[in-house]
XYZ file of C-alpha atoms in Angstrom:
680
model
C -18.882 40.922 25.412
C -21.305 39.467 27.988
C -22.243 36.117 29.506
C -25.860 36.255 28.277
C -27.440 37.330 24.984
C -27.906 41.090 24.738
C -30.051 43.241 22.462
C -31.161 46.851 22.120
C -27.479 47.750 21.854
C -26.489 51.434 21.706
C -22.884 52.687 21.763
C -21.731 56.306 21.982
C -18.149 57.541 21.562
C -16.548 60.990 21.495
C -13.273 60.783 19.571
C -10.212 61.924 21.589
C -9.067 65.546 21.490
C -6.946 67.808 23.638
C -9.031 68.814 26.655
C -11.520 65.926 26.365
C -11.237 65.198 30.074
C -9.441 61.904 29.403
C -5.940 63.456 29.379
C -5.579 63.063 25.619
C -2.496 64.895 24.303
C -3.499 64.845 20.619
C -6.382 64.166 18.254
C -6.726 61.498 15.569
C -8.893 61.951 12.464
C -11.304 59.358 11.135
C -10.449 58.211 7.592
C -13.643 56.438 6.539
C -16.796 54.607 7.632
C -16.762 52.409 10.697
C -16.817 48.630 10.300
C -18.441 46.319 12.841
C -17.134 42.756 13.031
C -17.614 39.563 14.968
C -14.380 37.740 14.401
C -13.672 38.160 10.686
C -17.362 38.487 9.759
C -18.632 41.956 8.881
C -21.931 42.609 10.716
C -22.205 46.336 9.932
C -25.528 45.756 8.146
C -27.121 44.733 11.465
C -26.528 48.179 12.964
C -27.309 51.812 12.224
C -24.103 53.885 12.382
C -24.327 57.662 12.961
C -21.695 60.398 12.873
C -21.396 63.910 14.407
C -19.252 66.627 12.842
C -20.001 69.515 15.222
C -17.107 70.520 17.435
C -16.527 68.413 20.509
C -19.922 67.046 21.605
C -20.336 66.928 25.338
C -19.612 63.816 27.347
C -23.230 63.948 28.628
C -24.213 60.653 27.061
C -27.977 60.671 27.438
C -28.366 64.178 26.042
C -25.978 63.706 23.156
C -27.400 60.444 21.826
C -30.674 62.199 21.053
C -29.045 65.188 19.355
C -30.400 66.180 15.901
C -26.791 66.553 14.696
C -26.390 62.869 13.928
C -26.054 61.721 10.305
C -25.368 58.413 8.608
C -23.551 60.020 5.685
C -21.088 62.699 6.745
C -19.669 64.815 3.934
C -16.130 64.533 5.324
C -15.162 61.697 7.635
C -12.098 63.627 8.809
C -14.489 66.127 10.472
C -16.248 63.465 12.555
C -16.054 64.166 16.276
C -18.377 61.499 17.691
C -20.047 58.254 16.631
C -23.216 56.416 17.642
C -23.965 52.753 16.904
C -27.527 51.433 17.321
C -28.496 47.776 16.917
C -31.375 47.223 14.507
C -34.559 45.483 15.620
C -33.888 41.811 16.164
C -30.110 42.203 16.407
C -28.819 40.062 19.272
C -25.235 39.661 20.374
C -24.726 36.033 21.524
C -23.097 35.390 24.898
C -19.301 35.465 25.097
C -19.117 37.118 21.683
C -16.882 40.110 20.996
C -18.316 42.881 18.836
C -15.442 44.934 17.412
C -15.801 48.482 16.092
C -13.001 49.168 13.601
C -12.131 52.881 13.248
C -9.454 53.759 10.720
C -7.700 56.800 12.246
C -4.804 58.986 11.192
C -2.295 60.316 13.711
C -1.109 63.947 13.615
C 2.029 65.010 11.767
C 5.349 64.625 13.494
C 5.817 66.988 16.407
C 8.821 66.546 18.699
C 6.703 67.870 21.554
C 4.314 64.943 21.110
C 6.956 62.252 21.145
C 5.596 59.244 23.034
C 2.409 61.234 23.853
C -0.904 59.419 24.523
C -4.502 59.911 23.424
C -7.301 58.049 25.225
C -10.646 56.788 24.071
C -13.539 55.001 25.732
C -17.173 54.355 24.860
C -20.587 54.526 26.555
C -22.794 51.450 26.093
C -26.417 50.666 26.935
C -28.308 47.438 26.158
C -31.303 45.329 27.168
C -33.346 48.530 27.739
C -31.290 49.447 30.799
C -31.700 52.981 32.084
C -28.049 53.847 32.670
C -25.138 53.687 30.259
C -21.955 51.828 31.044
C -18.437 53.046 30.268
C -15.868 50.799 28.631
C -12.221 50.709 29.612
C -9.933 53.338 28.122
C -7.888 52.552 25.032
C -4.598 54.448 24.736
C -2.906 55.404 21.450
C 0.710 56.462 21.649
C 2.752 58.527 19.206
C 6.213 57.147 18.721
C 9.272 58.461 16.887
C 9.931 56.406 13.785
C 12.824 55.974 11.422
C 13.937 53.930 8.412
C 16.909 51.616 7.994
C 18.294 51.630 4.487
C 20.032 48.402 3.541
C 22.654 47.891 0.846
C 24.198 44.592 -0.213
C 27.829 44.670 -1.390
C 29.629 41.887 -3.256
C 33.448 41.767 -3.332
C 35.814 39.302 -4.954
C 38.785 37.748 -3.181
C 40.896 40.811 -4.026
C 38.330 43.261 -2.598
C 37.010 44.390 -5.975
C 33.299 44.853 -6.571
C 31.583 41.924 -8.264
C 29.320 42.920 -11.116
C 27.440 39.618 -11.315
C 27.155 37.905 -7.915
C 26.614 34.170 -7.608
C 23.381 34.604 -5.662
C 20.179 35.772 -7.326
C 18.787 36.969 -4.004
C 19.594 37.090 -0.315
C 17.510 37.684 2.783
C 18.548 39.934 5.648
C 16.831 40.183 8.990
C 16.736 43.165 11.323
C 17.791 43.084 14.967
C 16.901 45.839 17.434
C 19.345 46.070 20.335
C 20.436 42.533 19.431
C 16.904 41.089 19.442
C 15.364 39.714 16.259
C 12.463 41.954 15.204
C 10.972 39.317 12.923
C 11.351 41.700 9.985
C 13.212 40.587 6.843
C 14.069 42.019 3.437
C 14.852 40.261 0.177
C 17.654 41.911 -1.785
C 18.055 41.054 -5.464
C 19.624 42.386 -8.609
C 16.146 43.585 -9.562
C 16.092 46.060 -6.635
C 19.775 46.861 -7.189
C 20.591 45.006 -3.959
C 19.040 47.794 -1.871
C 15.868 48.086 0.209
C 14.631 49.693 3.425
C 13.042 48.706 6.714
C 10.467 51.459 7.347
C 8.413 52.769 10.266
C 10.827 51.568 12.908
C 10.838 52.954 16.432
C 13.715 55.286 17.171
C 13.811 54.874 20.914
C 13.061 52.702 23.828
C 11.203 54.796 26.409
C 11.414 54.296 30.163
C 9.664 56.280 32.887
C 11.112 56.261 36.401
C 9.213 56.613 39.662
C 9.479 60.381 39.469
C 7.817 60.432 36.076
C 11.045 61.267 34.276
C 11.002 59.895 30.742
C 14.254 58.542 29.302
C 14.556 57.837 25.584
C 17.395 55.595 24.447
C 18.168 55.299 20.721
C 17.650 51.769 19.431
C 20.720 50.205 17.784
C 19.720 48.353 14.630
C 21.871 45.540 13.249
C 21.617 43.484 10.062
C 22.125 39.748 9.779
C 22.177 37.744 6.553
C 20.020 34.626 6.669
C 22.142 31.511 6.149
C 25.279 32.857 7.803
C 27.044 30.090 9.745
C 28.738 30.348 13.134
C 31.966 31.389 11.422
C 30.299 34.288 9.643
C 30.360 32.513 6.271
C 27.718 31.862 3.621
C 27.922 29.679 0.525
C 26.438 30.539 -2.857
C 26.919 28.457 -5.992
C 29.603 26.457 -4.214
C 31.576 29.577 -3.270
C 32.229 30.730 0.271
C 31.766 34.371 1.250
C 32.727 36.187 4.449
C 29.749 38.217 5.715
C 30.287 41.632 7.327
C 27.221 43.534 8.561
C 27.094 47.077 9.978
C 24.891 48.504 12.728
C 23.613 51.993 13.538
C 21.111 54.127 15.437
C 18.965 57.181 14.914
C 20.212 60.746 14.834
C 18.418 62.338 17.786
C 18.434 65.739 16.110
C 16.716 64.626 12.922
C 12.893 64.626 12.822
C 12.659 62.079 9.960
C 15.727 60.057 10.549
C 17.088 57.127 8.628
C 20.281 55.162 8.951
C 22.184 53.437 6.158
C 23.475 49.948 6.916
C 25.182 47.412 4.693
C 25.908 43.711 4.418
C 29.139 42.913 2.575
C 29.949 39.479 1.168
C 33.578 38.979 0.165
C 34.576 35.893 -1.797
C 37.082 33.731 0.045
C 39.917 32.502 -2.116
C 40.385 28.729 -2.095
C 43.140 26.453 -3.275
C 42.565 23.446 -5.500
C 44.568 20.623 -7.047
C 44.326 19.019 -10.467
C 45.183 15.317 -10.663
C 45.066 12.992 -13.606
C 46.293 9.774 -15.100
C 47.754 8.611 -18.361
C 46.112 5.540 -19.903
C 47.609 3.501 -22.726
C 45.303 1.714 -25.153
C 47.932 -0.126 -27.139
C 47.532 -3.837 -26.377
C 50.003 -3.515 -23.531
C 52.584 -1.938 -25.846
C 52.472 -4.937 -28.170
C 54.173 -2.898 -30.919
C 56.883 -1.422 -28.606
C 56.074 2.162 -29.604
C 55.153 3.492 -26.175
C 57.468 6.369 -25.131
C 59.354 6.490 -21.832
C 57.626 9.759 -20.857
C 55.000 12.283 -21.877
C 54.553 16.006 -21.195
C 51.285 17.210 -19.655
C 50.502 20.925 -19.726
C 48.084 22.675 -17.335
C 45.912 25.492 -18.708
C 43.988 28.021 -16.600
C 41.082 29.372 -18.639
C 42.956 28.238 -21.744
C 46.331 29.740 -20.830
C 49.217 27.460 -19.891
C 50.423 28.013 -16.341
C 52.453 24.855 -15.607
C 53.666 21.596 -17.177
C 54.989 18.238 -15.968
C 56.867 15.250 -17.371
C 55.061 12.011 -16.516
C 56.675 8.535 -16.590
C 55.944 4.942 -15.597
C 57.828 5.645 -12.362
C 54.972 8.023 -11.503
C 52.505 5.263 -12.380
C 51.660 7.567 -15.269
C 49.895 9.875 -12.779
C 50.331 13.609 -12.251
C 49.189 16.357 -9.847
C 49.283 20.164 -10.054
C 48.854 21.556 -6.501
C 48.179 24.844 -4.675
C 46.197 26.378 -7.529
C 43.910 29.402 -7.014
C 40.244 28.504 -7.433
C 39.020 31.940 -8.515
C 40.125 34.694 -10.823
C 38.231 37.629 -9.426
C 34.706 36.279 -8.916
C 34.920 33.707 -11.701
C 35.941 30.169 -10.935
C 38.983 29.203 -12.979
C 38.517 26.340 -15.446
C 41.564 24.107 -15.458
C 42.219 21.819 -18.418
C 45.162 19.715 -19.547
C 46.805 18.976 -22.857
C 49.501 16.580 -23.919
C 52.431 17.006 -26.253
C 51.889 14.791 -29.301
C 53.042 11.164 -28.999
C 54.187 9.598 -32.298
C 52.047 6.715 -33.619
C 49.377 7.346 -31.004
C 46.133 9.235 -31.003
C 45.272 11.156 -27.864
C 41.881 11.577 -26.193
C 41.278 13.546 -23.001
C 38.330 13.004 -20.670
C 38.572 15.553 -17.894
C 42.056 14.990 -16.533
C 42.356 11.453 -17.847
C 44.594 11.248 -20.933
C 44.321 8.160 -23.126
C 46.759 7.269 -25.882
C 45.539 4.694 -28.367
C 47.564 2.765 -30.896
C 46.190 0.721 -33.867
C 43.369 -1.175 -32.177
C 42.768 -4.708 -33.341
C 39.407 -5.282 -35.012
C 37.085 -8.109 -33.976
C 34.141 -9.926 -35.539
C 31.638 -11.373 -33.076
C 29.040 -13.917 -34.270
C 25.693 -14.117 -32.505
C 23.154 -16.892 -32.916
C 19.670 -17.540 -31.580
C 18.568 -20.895 -30.093
C 14.885 -21.689 -29.507
C 13.807 -24.128 -26.811
C 10.084 -24.379 -27.564
C 9.492 -27.849 -29.038
C 9.804 -26.518 -32.596
C 7.314 -23.739 -31.822
C 4.654 -26.317 -30.940
C 2.576 -23.676 -29.179
C 2.873 -21.136 -32.013
C 4.163 -18.416 -29.673
C 7.538 -17.763 -31.314
C 7.793 -14.175 -32.682
C 8.686 -13.428 -36.288
C 11.893 -11.680 -35.186
C 13.903 -10.659 -32.131
C 15.991 -7.558 -31.523
C 19.490 -8.018 -30.066
C 21.807 -5.255 -28.890
C 25.603 -5.384 -28.681
C 27.292 -3.794 -25.654
C 30.922 -2.873 -25.159
C 31.697 -2.745 -21.436
C 28.004 -2.196 -20.766
C 27.476 0.558 -23.343
C 25.390 -0.204 -26.398
C 27.384 0.045 -29.631
C 25.247 -1.840 -32.188
C 21.947 -3.707 -32.679
C 20.346 -6.117 -35.140
C 17.120 -8.054 -35.850
C 17.369 -11.856 -35.985
C 14.736 -13.863 -37.865
C 14.231 -17.062 -39.804
C 15.373 -15.293 -42.977
C 18.911 -14.800 -41.614
C 18.803 -18.196 -39.922
C 18.502 -16.454 -36.551
C 22.183 -15.395 -36.661
C 24.366 -12.338 -37.315
C 28.026 -11.259 -37.217
C 29.023 -7.886 -35.732
C 32.158 -6.803 -37.610
C 34.896 -4.172 -37.218
C 34.843 -4.007 -33.428
C 37.883 -2.698 -31.495
C 39.419 -5.194 -29.143
C 40.851 -2.706 -26.628
C 39.857 0.623 -25.154
C 41.423 2.769 -22.430
C 44.140 0.198 -21.931
C 41.916 -2.810 -21.286
C 40.268 -5.435 -23.443
C 36.653 -4.665 -24.125
C 34.062 -7.097 -22.824
C 31.411 -7.557 -25.464
C 27.984 -8.813 -24.484
C 24.593 -8.994 -26.105
C 21.133 -8.433 -24.735
C 17.819 -9.229 -26.283
C 14.684 -7.120 -26.001
C 12.123 -8.976 -23.843
C 9.921 -11.539 -25.618
C 6.503 -12.529 -24.305
C 6.145 -16.173 -23.174
C 9.926 -16.775 -23.228
C 12.845 -16.485 -20.831
C 16.240 -15.466 -22.142
C 19.699 -16.802 -21.258
C 23.124 -16.043 -22.648
C 26.178 -18.219 -23.211
C 29.424 -18.289 -25.147
C 32.007 -15.530 -25.448
C 32.920 -12.760 -27.852
C 36.097 -14.656 -28.710
C 34.110 -17.531 -30.225
C 30.375 -17.005 -30.467
C 27.630 -15.467 -28.362
C 24.452 -17.514 -28.036
C 21.048 -16.167 -27.051
C 18.702 -18.941 -25.916
C 14.962 -18.410 -25.589
C 13.025 -20.964 -23.578
C 9.246 -20.946 -23.656
C 7.695 -20.413 -20.231
C 4.318 -20.349 -18.580
C 2.519 -21.249 -15.362
C -0.506 -23.513 -14.841
C -2.595 -24.828 -11.974
C -3.944 -28.367 -11.611
C -7.167 -28.635 -9.559
C -8.135 -31.956 -7.940
C -11.540 -32.894 -6.531
C -12.171 -36.020 -4.417
C -15.563 -37.815 -4.615
C -16.718 -40.617 -2.337
C -19.183 -43.440 -3.027
C -20.093 -44.764 0.374
C -18.715 -43.596 3.690
C -15.530 -41.479 3.197
C -12.150 -42.157 4.759
C -10.474 -39.576 7.034
C -8.032 -38.379 4.375
C -6.332 -39.277 1.115
C -2.928 -38.413 -0.354
C -2.713 -37.210 -3.950
C 0.599 -37.158 -5.852
C 1.245 -34.793 -8.756
C 3.470 -36.109 -11.549
C 5.143 -34.002 -14.234
C 5.844 -36.186 -17.241
C 5.624 -39.196 -14.928
C 7.905 -37.833 -12.194
C 6.402 -36.836 -8.863
C 6.873 -33.139 -8.093
C 4.332 -32.463 -5.328
C 1.806 -34.162 -3.067
C -1.177 -33.024 -1.028
C -3.449 -34.457 1.652
C -7.194 -33.916 1.085
C -9.708 -33.951 3.941
C -13.276 -32.910 4.577
C -11.902 -29.702 6.135
C -10.810 -28.488 2.689
C -13.996 -29.789 1.082
C -11.981 -32.648 -0.461
C -10.380 -30.262 -2.937
C -6.846 -29.027 -3.666
C -5.149 -27.024 -6.389
C -1.481 -27.489 -7.299
C -0.557 -23.914 -8.232
C 2.254 -21.978 -9.929
C 3.449 -24.990 -11.916
C 5.828 -24.704 -14.841
C 3.964 -25.252 -18.071
C 7.000 -26.354 -20.083
C 10.155 -28.433 -19.652
C 12.920 -27.603 -22.102
C 10.326 -26.104 -24.394
C 7.992 -29.127 -24.321
C 4.544 -28.927 -22.768
C 4.567 -30.799 -19.455
C 1.951 -33.548 -19.021
C 0.622 -33.349 -15.478
C -1.035 -36.479 -14.062
C -2.008 -37.598 -10.588
C -2.025 -40.769 -8.526
C -3.614 -41.582 -5.207
C -2.293 -43.623 -2.326
C -4.477 -46.725 -1.990
C -7.250 -46.491 0.591
C -7.997 -49.799 2.312
C -11.485 -51.009 1.448
C -11.950 -48.628 -1.455
C -11.441 -48.699 -5.185
C -10.101 -45.584 -6.893
C -10.944 -44.124 -10.304
C -9.270 -40.998 -11.746
C -11.102 -39.058 -14.449
C -10.633 -35.697 -16.128
C -7.353 -34.038 -17.045
C -4.939 -31.402 -15.773
C -7.635 -28.775 -16.083
C -9.803 -30.618 -13.535
C -8.966 -34.052 -12.138
C -11.693 -35.989 -10.283
C -10.705 -38.928 -8.060
C -13.658 -41.169 -7.162
C -13.275 -43.656 -4.290
C -15.872 -46.400 -3.933
C -16.370 -48.081 -0.564
C -16.157 -51.872 -1.197
C -17.596 -52.936 2.159
C -19.810 -56.077 2.005
C -22.193 -57.760 4.371
C -23.410 -61.377 5.081
C -27.089 -61.960 5.934
C -27.933 -65.302 7.664
C -31.431 -66.827 7.254
C -32.845 -69.540 9.584
C -35.908 -71.666 8.769
C -38.229 -72.761 11.609
C -41.192 -75.205 11.264
C -44.125 -75.253 13.637
C -46.401 -78.360 14.068
C -45.190 -80.150 10.950
C -41.884 -79.928 9.034
C -42.023 -79.362 5.297
C -39.703 -80.732 2.637
C -38.090 -77.416 1.541
C -38.509 -73.632 1.470
C -37.546 -71.050 -1.202
C -36.174 -67.767 0.174
C -35.996 -64.630 -2.056
C -33.457 -61.811 -1.312
C -34.277 -58.197 -2.242
C -31.959 -55.145 -2.458
C -33.794 -51.828 -2.263
C -36.944 -53.813 -3.130
C -35.474 -55.483 -6.223
C -34.856 -59.257 -6.240
C -31.174 -60.089 -6.437
C -31.068 -63.766 -5.332
C -33.170 -66.734 -4.281
C -32.254 -70.020 -2.624
C -33.976 -73.288 -1.615
C -33.367 -74.436 1.969
C -33.833 -78.074 3.000
C -33.268 -80.233 6.007
C -29.886 -81.102 4.500
C -28.877 -77.449 5.034
C -29.988 -77.706 8.621
C -32.666 -75.311 7.498
C -30.113 -72.432 7.296
C -28.523 -70.282 4.579
C -26.267 -67.203 4.473
C -26.349 -64.647 1.642
C -22.631 -63.684 1.463
C -20.507 -60.801 0.049
C -23.456 -58.529 -0.518
C -22.583 -54.947 -1.593
C -22.942 -52.541 1.328
C -23.244 -49.276 -0.715
C -24.765 -48.308 -4.036
C -21.825 -47.585 -6.358
C -23.749 -44.950 -8.276
C -24.743 -42.619 -5.474
C -23.099 -44.147 -2.395
C -26.214 -44.799 -0.307
C -26.406 -47.864 1.942
C -28.490 -50.689 0.449
C -31.597 -51.980 2.304
C -31.848 -55.791 2.150
C -35.120 -57.717 2.814
C -36.348 -61.286 2.163
C -39.548 -63.088 1.355
C -40.533 -66.750 1.105
C -42.314 -68.431 -1.726
C -45.675 -69.436 -0.178
C -45.948 -73.110 1.026
C -49.389 -74.656 0.840
C -50.861 -75.426 4.219
C -48.446 -73.163 6.112
C -48.486 -69.642 7.385
C -45.248 -67.632 7.169
C -43.746 -65.162 9.658
C -40.422 -63.314 8.962
C -38.532 -61.639 11.765
C -35.073 -60.043 12.099
C -33.139 -57.522 9.946
C -30.212 -57.229 7.555
C -27.745 -56.584 10.353
C -28.723 -59.495 12.663
C -30.168 -61.921 10.115
C -33.681 -63.136 9.363
C -35.816 -65.988 10.791
C -38.593 -67.465 8.642
C -41.178 -69.418 10.672
C -43.715 -71.700 8.909
C -46.634 -72.968 10.981
C -48.945 -75.884 10.004
C -52.463 -76.062 11.505
C -53.047 -78.577 14.396
C -55.097 -81.711 13.235
C -57.288 -83.105 16.060
C -57.341 -86.983 16.515
C -59.939 -88.828 14.414
C -62.436 -91.332 16.215
C -63.933 -94.031 13.898
C -67.737 -94.139 13.835
C -69.463 -96.899 15.913
C -71.849 -99.308 14.051
C -74.812 -100.382 16.230
C -75.188 -104.153 16.493
C -78.493 -105.886 16.056
C -80.232 -106.846 19.144
C -79.371 -110.261 20.291
C -80.921 -112.345 22.725
C -80.244 -111.140 26.100
C -76.990 -112.060 27.564
C -76.420 -113.433 30.763
C -75.668 -110.837 33.446
C -72.287 -112.272 33.989
C -71.285 -110.799 30.645
C -70.161 -111.982 27.237
C -66.394 -112.260 26.848
C -66.419 -111.431 23.153
C -68.247 -108.247 23.728
C -65.717 -107.130 26.190
C -62.957 -107.880 23.754
C -64.579 -105.707 21.133
C -64.813 -102.822 23.473
C -61.205 -103.221 24.509
C -60.135 -103.431 20.903
C -61.975 -100.223 20.047
C -60.366 -98.471 22.946
C -56.981 -99.651 21.887
C -57.568 -98.359 18.365
C -58.528 -94.984 19.727
C -55.438 -94.796 21.822
C -53.325 -95.853 18.891
C -54.680 -92.998 16.786
C -54.017 -90.584 19.591
C -50.436 -91.793 19.806
C -49.864 -91.083 16.114
C -51.234 -87.609 16.488
C -49.005 -86.947 19.485
C -45.889 -88.143 17.663
C -46.551 -85.775 14.771
C -47.076 -82.858 17.065
C -43.889 -83.569 18.928
C -41.987 -83.879 15.718
């Protein structure tokens, strides 16, 4: 054992002998080959193990390890006087690892002079190519005086007589030395004749005082039975036994001593009582034959030991007291009998005596009722099995079917038992798809009703055409009567399942339908069935689109406006001055009812000759259609040159001036017309 790996291990050991220089008082003899172990693992194969058989090799380690006397295979291991252990090439002992050399040795025969004597052993070790050998600590072996404790188990009955067949099949005793538990136990059984021995026990405790004086004190051994309570009692097979155990010590004058101890179990007698009751099964003495008293006799193992007269004043009850429980080791069996009672039959159950007189016979009819809409689902079995019970105990059974009209009569049934009227009931073996209920009474008729059963789920999915609302409320109706409701939202993906619903009502298949609370601005359509309802809500929002007509330069007579929805013409209208050149397309659908998308509305104008068209605006704010006519410049009439006339006088010709003025006025007049049109 070292804190670093070591190799090149060599160990040398001279076995102890008297005079070996280690104060050994005796020699041990080797019994077989040495084993080398690390923990529980055998590592002997990693080492070469040598033996010497010559007498007492010297303690000179270095000289002796190279002696030619070493052998790996001694002829007689008991002659070995020294051992040598050499690690093979490559053998390394890891750090903090214990290498154990196991030597099986035999101590010398008993010698009173060697009592408590010691023999010492140590070993020389060299490793890691060191020059000097190290010595291990001494290991001392001590010879001790030993002895055996013989144990006998005794069984006695309450009278102190030996019991041939005890109640226990085995017991366990433990051994105490000077009152201290040794941890040793023995199992005593009939197979080992209730005897066994504790062996190889120390005879003495040894103390050495300061003067070296050795004092040996005999050890007192005591037995204790496992399971003994604080009162010294054990219980086997319901019987209590008093436990008495002996103690003893070694005989100092005997070299191979043994002491005989015993554990005695004596049965403890107990007292018991026998109580019973008389029951009358005679319809409350309807016939007046019940006697005023009866005689009950007590038997112990079949032999009468006492008797009593029992009357109504005793409430027909009796007790036999202060009875011995055991006869020897055997528990006494107490029974009772009754003197015969005229006109009655007697039955005895334990200590309960029943007298029965002429029971009345009953007939009990049983019928089957089906609640399954005349087997509309085809689930009714071909037959059912019913069982008749009397006070909960089955007494008869029968198969009901269509052939016997689903009915039967149980006949010849007693009306009373043990002094009370029997309650008759029926039970039916379970039937798939049906529940069972019972009604009626055994006095009239017992009815077994089977009602068809089943569970279903009704899933509902909400679909929206157009923008959805925040939530909707769905109502579930069973045959037209509301039974549940649920609120659907986007959080639950607009879905809900009504679960664990009864499939039938009084045997008829339930028709599950749904309704929806109205949603303002939406229409609702329910499709599908109870296997998958779909509720479609269509957004009915509409829009109005105003159109204004504007003329530039010159006003026309009318304009035709065309309305388009998603590029497809849906309306057209003619606007005139009488409409103040305005029109509104009203109540236009906001969403497509097939896929729910918002419609795109646009307009166009039928072309007007001589005008250009410009459309502005949108479907939300309205459209403006502007028509512009081209500007016509004023027209000046052509001037016709006059023929030359004779020259005028310088002062001017009045008619000529008038012509010029008239032409100017005409030009101005034309300009005025043009201006009026433009302003208009």
